[in-house]
Tab-separated table of C-alpha atoms in Angstrom:
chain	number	residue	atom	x	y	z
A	1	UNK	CA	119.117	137.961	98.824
A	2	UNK	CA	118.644	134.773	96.729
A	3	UNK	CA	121.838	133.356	97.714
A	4	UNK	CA	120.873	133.962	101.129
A	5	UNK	CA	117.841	132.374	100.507
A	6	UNK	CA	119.647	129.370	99.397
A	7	UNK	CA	122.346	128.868	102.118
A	8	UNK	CA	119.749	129.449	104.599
A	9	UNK	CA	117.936	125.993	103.296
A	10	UNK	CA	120.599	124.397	102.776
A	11	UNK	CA	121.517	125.056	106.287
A	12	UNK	CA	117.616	124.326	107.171
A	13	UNK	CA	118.097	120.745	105.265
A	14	UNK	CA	121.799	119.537	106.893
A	15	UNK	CA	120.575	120.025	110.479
A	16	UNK	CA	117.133	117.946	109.503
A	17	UNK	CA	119.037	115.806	107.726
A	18	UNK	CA	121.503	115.303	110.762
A	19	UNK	CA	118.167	115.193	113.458
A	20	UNK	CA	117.009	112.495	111.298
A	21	UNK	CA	120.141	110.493	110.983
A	22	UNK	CA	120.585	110.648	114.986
A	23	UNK	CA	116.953	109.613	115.077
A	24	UNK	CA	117.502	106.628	113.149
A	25	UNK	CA	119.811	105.278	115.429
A	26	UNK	CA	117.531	106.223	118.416
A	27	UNK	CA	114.827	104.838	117.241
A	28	UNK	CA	116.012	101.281	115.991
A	29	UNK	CA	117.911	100.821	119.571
A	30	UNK	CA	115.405	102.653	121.768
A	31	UNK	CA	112.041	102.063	119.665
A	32	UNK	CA	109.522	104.792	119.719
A	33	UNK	CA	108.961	105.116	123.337
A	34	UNK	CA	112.600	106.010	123.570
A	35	UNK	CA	112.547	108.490	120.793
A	36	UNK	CA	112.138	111.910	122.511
A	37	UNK	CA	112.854	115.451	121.393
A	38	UNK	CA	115.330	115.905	124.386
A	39	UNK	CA	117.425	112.572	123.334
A	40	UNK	CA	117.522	113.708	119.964
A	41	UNK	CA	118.819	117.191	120.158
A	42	UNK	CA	121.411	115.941	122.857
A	43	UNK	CA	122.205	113.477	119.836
A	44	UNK	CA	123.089	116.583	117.778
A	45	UNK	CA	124.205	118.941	120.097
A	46	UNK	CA	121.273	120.824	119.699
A	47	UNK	CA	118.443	122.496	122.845
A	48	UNK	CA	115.144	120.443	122.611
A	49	UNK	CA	113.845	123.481	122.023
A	50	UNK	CA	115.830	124.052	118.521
A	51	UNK	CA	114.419	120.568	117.645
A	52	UNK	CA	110.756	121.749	117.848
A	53	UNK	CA	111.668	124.142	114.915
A	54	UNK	CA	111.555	121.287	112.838
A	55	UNK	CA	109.614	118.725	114.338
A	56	UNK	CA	106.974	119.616	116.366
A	57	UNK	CA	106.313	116.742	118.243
A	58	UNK	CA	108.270	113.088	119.143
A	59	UNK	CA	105.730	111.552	117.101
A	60	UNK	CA	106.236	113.761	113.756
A	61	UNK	CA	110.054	112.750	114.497
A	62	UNK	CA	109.622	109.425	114.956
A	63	UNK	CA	106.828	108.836	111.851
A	64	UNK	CA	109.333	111.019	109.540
A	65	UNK	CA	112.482	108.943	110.521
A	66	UNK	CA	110.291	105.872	109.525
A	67	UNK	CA	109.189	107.642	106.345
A	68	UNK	CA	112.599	108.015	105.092
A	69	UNK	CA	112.920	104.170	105.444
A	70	UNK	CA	110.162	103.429	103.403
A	71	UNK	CA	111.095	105.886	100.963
A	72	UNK	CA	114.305	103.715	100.559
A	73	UNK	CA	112.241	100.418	100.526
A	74	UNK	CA	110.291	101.654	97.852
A	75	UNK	CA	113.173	102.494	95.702
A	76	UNK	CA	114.935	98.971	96.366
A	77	UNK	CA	111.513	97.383	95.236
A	78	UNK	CA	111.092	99.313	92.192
A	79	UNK	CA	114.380	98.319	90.987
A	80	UNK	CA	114.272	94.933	91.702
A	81	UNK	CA	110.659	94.128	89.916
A	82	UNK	CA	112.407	95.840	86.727
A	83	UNK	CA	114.028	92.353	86.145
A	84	UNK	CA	111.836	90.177	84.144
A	85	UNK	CA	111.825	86.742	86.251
A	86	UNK	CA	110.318	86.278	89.777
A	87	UNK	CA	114.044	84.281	90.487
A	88	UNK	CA	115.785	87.669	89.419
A	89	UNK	CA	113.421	90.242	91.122
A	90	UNK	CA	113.971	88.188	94.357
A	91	UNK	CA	117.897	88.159	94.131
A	92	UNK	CA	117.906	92.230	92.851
A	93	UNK	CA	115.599	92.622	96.090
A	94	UNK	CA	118.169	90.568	98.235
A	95	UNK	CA	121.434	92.145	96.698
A	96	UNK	CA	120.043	95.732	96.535
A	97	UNK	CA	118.987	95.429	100.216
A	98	UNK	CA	122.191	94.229	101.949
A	99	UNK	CA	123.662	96.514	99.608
A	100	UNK	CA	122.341	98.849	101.570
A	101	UNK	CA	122.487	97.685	104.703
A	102	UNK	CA	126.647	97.531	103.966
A	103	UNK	CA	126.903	101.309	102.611
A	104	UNK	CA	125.318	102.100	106.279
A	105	UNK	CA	127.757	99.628	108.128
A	106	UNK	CA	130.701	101.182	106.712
A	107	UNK	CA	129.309	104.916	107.143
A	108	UNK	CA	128.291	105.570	103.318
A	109	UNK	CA	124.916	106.032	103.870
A	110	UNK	CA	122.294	106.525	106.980
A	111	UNK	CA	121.241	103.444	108.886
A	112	UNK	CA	117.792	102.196	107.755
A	113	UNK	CA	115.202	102.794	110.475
A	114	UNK	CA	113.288	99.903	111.784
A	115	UNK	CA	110.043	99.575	110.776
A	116	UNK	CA	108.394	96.731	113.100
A	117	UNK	CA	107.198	99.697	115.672
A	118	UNK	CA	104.536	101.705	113.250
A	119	UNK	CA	101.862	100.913	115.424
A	120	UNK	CA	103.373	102.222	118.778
A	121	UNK	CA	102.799	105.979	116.615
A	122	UNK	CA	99.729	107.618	117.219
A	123	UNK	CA	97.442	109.156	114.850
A	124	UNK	CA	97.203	110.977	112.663
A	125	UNK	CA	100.960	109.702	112.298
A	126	UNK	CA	100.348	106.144	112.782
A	127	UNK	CA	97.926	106.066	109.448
A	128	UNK	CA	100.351	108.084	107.194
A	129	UNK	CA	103.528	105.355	107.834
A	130	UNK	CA	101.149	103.030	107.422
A	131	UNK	CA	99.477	104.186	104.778
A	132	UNK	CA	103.020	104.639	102.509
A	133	UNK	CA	104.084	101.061	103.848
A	134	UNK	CA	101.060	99.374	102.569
A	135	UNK	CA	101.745	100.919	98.917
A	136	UNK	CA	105.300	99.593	99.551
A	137	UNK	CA	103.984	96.093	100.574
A	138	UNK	CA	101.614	95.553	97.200
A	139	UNK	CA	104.136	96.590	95.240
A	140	UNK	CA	106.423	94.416	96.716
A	141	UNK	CA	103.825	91.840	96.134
A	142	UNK	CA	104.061	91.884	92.593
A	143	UNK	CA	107.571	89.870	92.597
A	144	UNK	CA	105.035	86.593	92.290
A	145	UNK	CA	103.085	88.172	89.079
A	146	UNK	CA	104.019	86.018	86.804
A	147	UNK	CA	101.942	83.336	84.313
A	148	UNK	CA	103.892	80.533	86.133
A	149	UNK	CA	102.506	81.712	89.680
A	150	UNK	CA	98.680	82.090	88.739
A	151	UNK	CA	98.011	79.195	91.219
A	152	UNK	CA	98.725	81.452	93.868
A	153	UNK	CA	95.662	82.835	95.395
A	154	UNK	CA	95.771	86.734	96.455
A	155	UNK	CA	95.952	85.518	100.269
A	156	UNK	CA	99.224	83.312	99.626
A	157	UNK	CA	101.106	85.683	97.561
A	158	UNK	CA	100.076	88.704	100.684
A	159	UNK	CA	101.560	85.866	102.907
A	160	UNK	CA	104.756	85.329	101.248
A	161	UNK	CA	105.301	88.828	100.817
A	162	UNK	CA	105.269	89.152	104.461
A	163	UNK	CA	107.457	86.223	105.105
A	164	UNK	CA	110.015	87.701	102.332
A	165	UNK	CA	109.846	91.773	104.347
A	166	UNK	CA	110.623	90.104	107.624
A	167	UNK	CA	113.806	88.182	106.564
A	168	UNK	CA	115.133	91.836	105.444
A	169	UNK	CA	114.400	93.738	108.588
A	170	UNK	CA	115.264	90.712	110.862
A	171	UNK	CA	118.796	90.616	108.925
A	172	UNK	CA	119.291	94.020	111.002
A	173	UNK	CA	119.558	91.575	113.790
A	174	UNK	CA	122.397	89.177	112.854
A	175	UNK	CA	124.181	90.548	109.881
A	176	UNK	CA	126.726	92.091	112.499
A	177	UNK	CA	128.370	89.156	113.057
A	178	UNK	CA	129.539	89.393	109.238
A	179	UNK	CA	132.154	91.534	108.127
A	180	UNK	CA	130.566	94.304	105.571
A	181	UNK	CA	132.467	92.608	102.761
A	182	UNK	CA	131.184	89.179	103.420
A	183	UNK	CA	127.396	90.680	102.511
A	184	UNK	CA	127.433	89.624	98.812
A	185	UNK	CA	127.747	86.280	100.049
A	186	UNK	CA	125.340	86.408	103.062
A	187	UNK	CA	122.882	87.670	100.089
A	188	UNK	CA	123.889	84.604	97.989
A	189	UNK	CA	123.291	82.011	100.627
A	190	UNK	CA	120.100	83.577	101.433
A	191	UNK	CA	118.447	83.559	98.066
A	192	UNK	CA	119.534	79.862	97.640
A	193	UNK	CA	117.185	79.286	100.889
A	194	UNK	CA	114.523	80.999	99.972
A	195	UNK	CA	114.610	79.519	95.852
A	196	UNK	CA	115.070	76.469	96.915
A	197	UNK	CA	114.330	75.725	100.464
A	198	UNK	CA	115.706	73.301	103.106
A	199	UNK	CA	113.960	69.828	101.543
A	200	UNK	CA	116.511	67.424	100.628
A	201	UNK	CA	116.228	65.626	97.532
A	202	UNK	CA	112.466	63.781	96.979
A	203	UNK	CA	111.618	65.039	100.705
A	204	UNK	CA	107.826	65.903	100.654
A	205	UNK	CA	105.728	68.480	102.907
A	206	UNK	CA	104.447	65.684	105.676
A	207	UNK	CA	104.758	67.507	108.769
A	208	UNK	CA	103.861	65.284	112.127
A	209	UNK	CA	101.300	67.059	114.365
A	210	UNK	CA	103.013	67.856	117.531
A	211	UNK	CA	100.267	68.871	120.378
A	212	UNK	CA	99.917	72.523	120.490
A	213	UNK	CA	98.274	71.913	124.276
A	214	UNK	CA	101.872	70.927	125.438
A	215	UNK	CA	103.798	73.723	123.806
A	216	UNK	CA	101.247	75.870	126.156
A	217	UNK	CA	101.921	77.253	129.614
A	218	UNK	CA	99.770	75.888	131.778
A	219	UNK	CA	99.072	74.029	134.909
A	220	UNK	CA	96.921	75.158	137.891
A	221	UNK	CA	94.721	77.554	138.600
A	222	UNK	CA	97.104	80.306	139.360
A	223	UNK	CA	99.193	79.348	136.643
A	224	UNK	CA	96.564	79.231	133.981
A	225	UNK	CA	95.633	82.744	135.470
A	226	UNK	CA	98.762	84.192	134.815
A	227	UNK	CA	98.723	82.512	131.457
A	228	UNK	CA	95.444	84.245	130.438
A	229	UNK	CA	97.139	87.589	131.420
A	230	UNK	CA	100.530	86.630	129.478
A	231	UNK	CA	98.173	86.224	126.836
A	232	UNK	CA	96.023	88.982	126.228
A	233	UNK	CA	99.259	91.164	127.188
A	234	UNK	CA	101.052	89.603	124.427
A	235	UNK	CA	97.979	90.281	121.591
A	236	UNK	CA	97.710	93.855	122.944
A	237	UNK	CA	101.437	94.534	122.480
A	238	UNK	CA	101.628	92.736	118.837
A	239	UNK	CA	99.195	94.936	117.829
A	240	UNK	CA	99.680	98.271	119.367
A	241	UNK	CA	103.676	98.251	120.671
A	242	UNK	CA	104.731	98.444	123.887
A	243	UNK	CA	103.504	102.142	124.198
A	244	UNK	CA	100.253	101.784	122.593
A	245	UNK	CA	99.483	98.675	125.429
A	246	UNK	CA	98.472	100.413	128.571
A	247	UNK	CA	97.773	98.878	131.813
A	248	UNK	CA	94.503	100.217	131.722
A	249	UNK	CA	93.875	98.379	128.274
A	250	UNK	CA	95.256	95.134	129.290
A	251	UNK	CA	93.126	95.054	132.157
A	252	UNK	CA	90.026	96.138	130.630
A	253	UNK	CA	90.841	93.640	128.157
A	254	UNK	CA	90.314	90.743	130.919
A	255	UNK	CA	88.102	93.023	132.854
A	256	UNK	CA	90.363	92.591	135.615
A	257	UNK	CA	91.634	96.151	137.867
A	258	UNK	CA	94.583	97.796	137.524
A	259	UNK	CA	95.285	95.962	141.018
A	260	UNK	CA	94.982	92.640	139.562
A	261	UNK	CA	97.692	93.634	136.919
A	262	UNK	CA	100.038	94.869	139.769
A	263	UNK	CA	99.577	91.339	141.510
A	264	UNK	CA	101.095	89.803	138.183
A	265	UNK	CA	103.496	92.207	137.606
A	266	UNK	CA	105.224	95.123	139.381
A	267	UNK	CA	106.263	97.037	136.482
A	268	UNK	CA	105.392	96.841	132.765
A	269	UNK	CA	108.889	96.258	131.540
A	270	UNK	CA	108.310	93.154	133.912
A	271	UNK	CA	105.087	92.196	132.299
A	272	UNK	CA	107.602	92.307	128.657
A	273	UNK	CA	109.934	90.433	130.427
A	274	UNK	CA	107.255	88.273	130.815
A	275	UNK	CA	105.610	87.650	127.377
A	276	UNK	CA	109.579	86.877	126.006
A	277	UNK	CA	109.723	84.202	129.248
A	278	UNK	CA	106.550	82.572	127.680
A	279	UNK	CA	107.367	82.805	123.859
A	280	UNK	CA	110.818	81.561	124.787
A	281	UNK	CA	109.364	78.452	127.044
A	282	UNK	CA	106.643	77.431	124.017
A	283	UNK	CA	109.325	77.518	120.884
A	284	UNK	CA	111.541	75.590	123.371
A	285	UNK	CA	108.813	72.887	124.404
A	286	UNK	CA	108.327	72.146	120.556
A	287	UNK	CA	111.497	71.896	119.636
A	288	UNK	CA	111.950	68.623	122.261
A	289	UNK	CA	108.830	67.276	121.197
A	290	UNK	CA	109.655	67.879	117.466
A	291	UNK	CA	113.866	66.013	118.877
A	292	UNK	CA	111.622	62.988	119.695
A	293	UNK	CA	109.492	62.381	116.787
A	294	UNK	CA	110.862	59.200	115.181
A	295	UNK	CA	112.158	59.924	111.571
A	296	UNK	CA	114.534	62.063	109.917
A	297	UNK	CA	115.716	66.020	111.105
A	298	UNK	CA	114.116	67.169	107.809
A	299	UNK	CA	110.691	65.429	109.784
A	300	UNK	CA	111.143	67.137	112.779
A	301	UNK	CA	112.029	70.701	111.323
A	302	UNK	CA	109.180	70.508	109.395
A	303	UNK	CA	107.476	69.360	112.351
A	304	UNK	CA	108.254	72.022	114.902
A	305	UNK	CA	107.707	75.039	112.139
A	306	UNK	CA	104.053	74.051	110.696
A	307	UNK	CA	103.126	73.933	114.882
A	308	UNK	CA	104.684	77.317	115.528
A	309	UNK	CA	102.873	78.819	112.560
A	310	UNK	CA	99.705	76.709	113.625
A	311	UNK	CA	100.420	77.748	117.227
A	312	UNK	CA	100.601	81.270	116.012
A	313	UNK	CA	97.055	81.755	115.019
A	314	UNK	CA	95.259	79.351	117.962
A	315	UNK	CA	93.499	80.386	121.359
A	316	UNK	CA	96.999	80.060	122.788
A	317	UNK	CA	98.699	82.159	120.666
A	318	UNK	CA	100.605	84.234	119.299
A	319	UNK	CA	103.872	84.836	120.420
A	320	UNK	CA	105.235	88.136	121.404
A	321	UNK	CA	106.769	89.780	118.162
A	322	UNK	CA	110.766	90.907	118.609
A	323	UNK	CA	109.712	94.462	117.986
A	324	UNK	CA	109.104	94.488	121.577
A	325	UNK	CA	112.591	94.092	122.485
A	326	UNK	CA	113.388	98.099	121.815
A	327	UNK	CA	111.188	99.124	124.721
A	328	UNK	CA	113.490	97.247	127.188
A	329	UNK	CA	116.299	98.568	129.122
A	330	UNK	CA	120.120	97.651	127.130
A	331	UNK	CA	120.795	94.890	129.768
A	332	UNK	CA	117.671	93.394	129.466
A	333	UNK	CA	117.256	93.983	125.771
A	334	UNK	CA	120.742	91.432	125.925
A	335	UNK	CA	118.770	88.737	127.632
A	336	UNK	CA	116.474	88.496	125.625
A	337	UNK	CA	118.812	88.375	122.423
A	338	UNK	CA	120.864	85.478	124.010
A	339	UNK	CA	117.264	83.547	124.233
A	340	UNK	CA	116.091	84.346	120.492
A	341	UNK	CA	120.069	83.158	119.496
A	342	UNK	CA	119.343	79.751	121.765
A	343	UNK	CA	116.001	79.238	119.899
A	344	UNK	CA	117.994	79.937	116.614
A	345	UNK	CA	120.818	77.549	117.780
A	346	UNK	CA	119.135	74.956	118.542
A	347	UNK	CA	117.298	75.413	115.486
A	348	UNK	CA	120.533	75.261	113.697
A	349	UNK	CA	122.050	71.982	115.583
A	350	UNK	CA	118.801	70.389	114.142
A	351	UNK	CA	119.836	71.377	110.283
A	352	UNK	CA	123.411	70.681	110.127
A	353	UNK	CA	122.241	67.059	111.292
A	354	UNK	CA	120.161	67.103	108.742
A	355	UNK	CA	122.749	68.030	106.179
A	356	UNK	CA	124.723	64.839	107.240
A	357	UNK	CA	122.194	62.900	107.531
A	358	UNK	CA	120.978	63.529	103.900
A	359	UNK	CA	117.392	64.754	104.598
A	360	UNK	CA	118.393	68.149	103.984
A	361	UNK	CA	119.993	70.583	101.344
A	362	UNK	CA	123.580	71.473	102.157
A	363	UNK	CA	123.027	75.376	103.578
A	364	UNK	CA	124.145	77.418	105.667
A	365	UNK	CA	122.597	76.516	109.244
A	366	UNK	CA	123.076	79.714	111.050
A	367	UNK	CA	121.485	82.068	107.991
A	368	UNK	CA	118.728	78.929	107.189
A	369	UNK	CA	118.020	78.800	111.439
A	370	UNK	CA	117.346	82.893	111.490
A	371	UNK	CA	115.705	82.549	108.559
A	372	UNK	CA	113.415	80.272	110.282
A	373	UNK	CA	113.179	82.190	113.388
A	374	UNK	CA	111.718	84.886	111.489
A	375	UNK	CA	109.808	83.365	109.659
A	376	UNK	CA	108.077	82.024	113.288
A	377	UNK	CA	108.398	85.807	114.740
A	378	UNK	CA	106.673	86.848	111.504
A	379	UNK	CA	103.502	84.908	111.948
A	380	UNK	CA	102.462	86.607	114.810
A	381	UNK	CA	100.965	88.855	112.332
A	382	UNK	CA	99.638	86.453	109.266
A	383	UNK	CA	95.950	87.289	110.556
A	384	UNK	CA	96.650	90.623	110.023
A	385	UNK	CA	97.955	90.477	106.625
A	386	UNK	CA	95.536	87.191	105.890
A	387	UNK	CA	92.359	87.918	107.320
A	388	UNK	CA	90.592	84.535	107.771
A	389	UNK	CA	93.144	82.288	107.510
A	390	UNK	CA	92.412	79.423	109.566
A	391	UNK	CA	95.380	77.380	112.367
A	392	UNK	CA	94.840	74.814	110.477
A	393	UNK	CA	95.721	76.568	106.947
A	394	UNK	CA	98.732	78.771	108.889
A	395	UNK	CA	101.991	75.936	108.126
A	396	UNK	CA	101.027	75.492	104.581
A	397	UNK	CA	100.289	78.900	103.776
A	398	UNK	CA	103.552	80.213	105.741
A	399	UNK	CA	106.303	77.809	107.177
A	400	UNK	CA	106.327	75.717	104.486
A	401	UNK	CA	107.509	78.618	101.393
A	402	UNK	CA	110.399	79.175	103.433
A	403	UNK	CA	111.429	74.903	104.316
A	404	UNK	CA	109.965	74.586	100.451
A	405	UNK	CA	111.161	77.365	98.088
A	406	UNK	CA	109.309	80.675	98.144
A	407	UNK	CA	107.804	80.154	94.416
A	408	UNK	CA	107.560	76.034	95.017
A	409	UNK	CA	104.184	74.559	94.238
């Protein structure tokens, strides 16, 4: 009977583990709207109905997938703050993660789920992931605990931290144009960025203010209508996910009707469509303005990043987050890619004329221009994470650890 026992949970465990596996997949190219108990057990080869039998509801799947990533986190951060020197727990954290990240690309281990899409759950799910990701996240923030960092205020260590979490999980985006044995040197080239940022040698942090007015939509009545709609649609959609935005909400938001929204857009996968168009169309007006400043390319990088972040947190803002781009259908989910990899081109022509012109470290453009672009797709959020924190404050407290060095002064 006990041996029964046994081989009956261990059977229990393989098919959860398998669900959950499957899951993972699902849920980091689908998000959680495309998560269902149907897709999964036809992942598995298994009736929706055997699924139920361990998850009761999409939600419980969906919130223990993402469970099981921060379970892994957590274990890649408590390794990585056992070495003594804020330089060494940043390259353990680096090295451990793509470390992982390569035992999954070459089938050793389980993909690692995305986490950017916690807040499409609903509760009483929602505030359990979040709940063990916020223990992950001030632990993590302990990497800057150090006597040499006690300049940092609580508010600019909780906004580095976030900086540092969103160049791991964008990484998922671009890391599979690498072969899985070229990781160990991705990770190299990326802690050299972060250490020691893109400044050249004696470069200082002397941004040029770019108008943030111009880098708005804009122009006409209509056209500032539909940019008030782009606008609350995009806050709504940071904040709750695609699923958690209704129409209803959006509109009662502007305290338009449901008609009004329909006159904008036919579908909601339009009004998406949408919010990329316009967070596409601003990062691309300041990066011509930031072309023509006169100066150097270390000026105008510096330039364009401190008005994204600033743009980030002002009445215009923010832009709409990439975790949005799971709710879209494949072939539009690819259009939207090839604009994020034009942003981070262009970003990229910029710093390898920097390199030659001198005003900037030698690095590797394509990793230092994603880095970048996260670091822009990441402030979307800094209010959240930095209550407070003024437009004015946002390219000091965030763009510039990443063009600066992550511990720099």
């Amino acid at each position: 009977m006990a041996q029964a026992a046994v081989q009956s949970t261990d059977r229990f465990e393989r098919k959860r583990e398998a669900i959950l596996a499957a899951s993972t997949d699902l849920l980091n190219s689908r998000g959680v709207k495309g998560l269902t108990l149907g897709v999964a057990a036809s992942a598995v080869g298994l009736s929706t109905t055997s699924v139920t039998y361990y998850f009761r509801r999409k939600d419980d799947l969906a919130a223990a997938v993402m469970l099981r990533g921060v379970a892994a986190l957590n274990e890649i951060v408590g390794q990585a703050l056992a070495e003594p020197s804020p330089q060494g727990r940043l390259r353990a954290l680096l090295h451990l993660y793509l470390q992982r990240m390569r035992r999954a690309a070459v089938g050793e281990a389980p993909p690692l789920p995305m986490l950017s899409d916690i807040r499409a759950l609903n509760l009483p799910q929602r505030g359990e992931v979040m709940g063990a990701f916020l223990k992950v996240f001030r632990r993590l923030r302990q990497i800057f605990e150090t006597p040499d960092l006690a300049w940092l205020t609580r508010g600019r260590r909780t906004a580095r931290t976030h900086m540092l979490l969103e160049q791991l999980f964008w990484a998922a985006a671009w890391l599979p144009k690498y072969d899985p044995e070229d990781y160990e040197r991705v990770c190299e080239r990326m802690a050299d960025i972060l250490l020691n940022g893109l400044a050249g040698p004696g470069a200082g942090w002397a941004p040029q203010p770019l108008p943030i007015v111009e880098a708005a939509s804009g122009g006409g009545r209509t056209e500032l209508a539909r940019e008030t709609f782009l606008m609350a649609a995009t806050r709504l959609i940071n904040a709750r996910g695609y699923r958690g935005a209704s129409v209803d909400m959006i509109s009662a938001e502007l305290n338009v009707t449901k008609g009004s929204f329909y006159h904008h857009n036919d579908a909601k996968d339009d009004l998406v469509v949408a919010c990329f168009d316009r967070t596409f169309e601003v990062m691309t007006r300041v990066q011509r303005l930031a072309l023509n400043l006169p100066g150097d390319q270390w000026t105008r990088i510096a330039s364009a990043a401190a008005t994204l972040a600033e743009y980030q947190l002002s009445e215009h803002g923010p832009l709409l987050r990439s975790s949005a781009l799971t709710a879209l259908p494949e072939a539009i989910r690819r259009q939207m890619v090839q604009q994020f990899d034009k942003v981070s081109d262009r970003f990229g022509s910029m710093i390898s004329d920097g390199i030659a012109e001198g005003s900037l470290r030698p690095v590797d453009p394509f990793l230092a221009a994603q880095m970048l672009n996260a670091t822009i797709n990441a402030g979307a959020e800094l209010g959240h994470w930095v209550p407070g924190v003024k437009p004015k404050a946002a390219p000091a407290v965030f763009a510039r650890p990443l063009l600066m060095g992550i511990f720099s002064r």
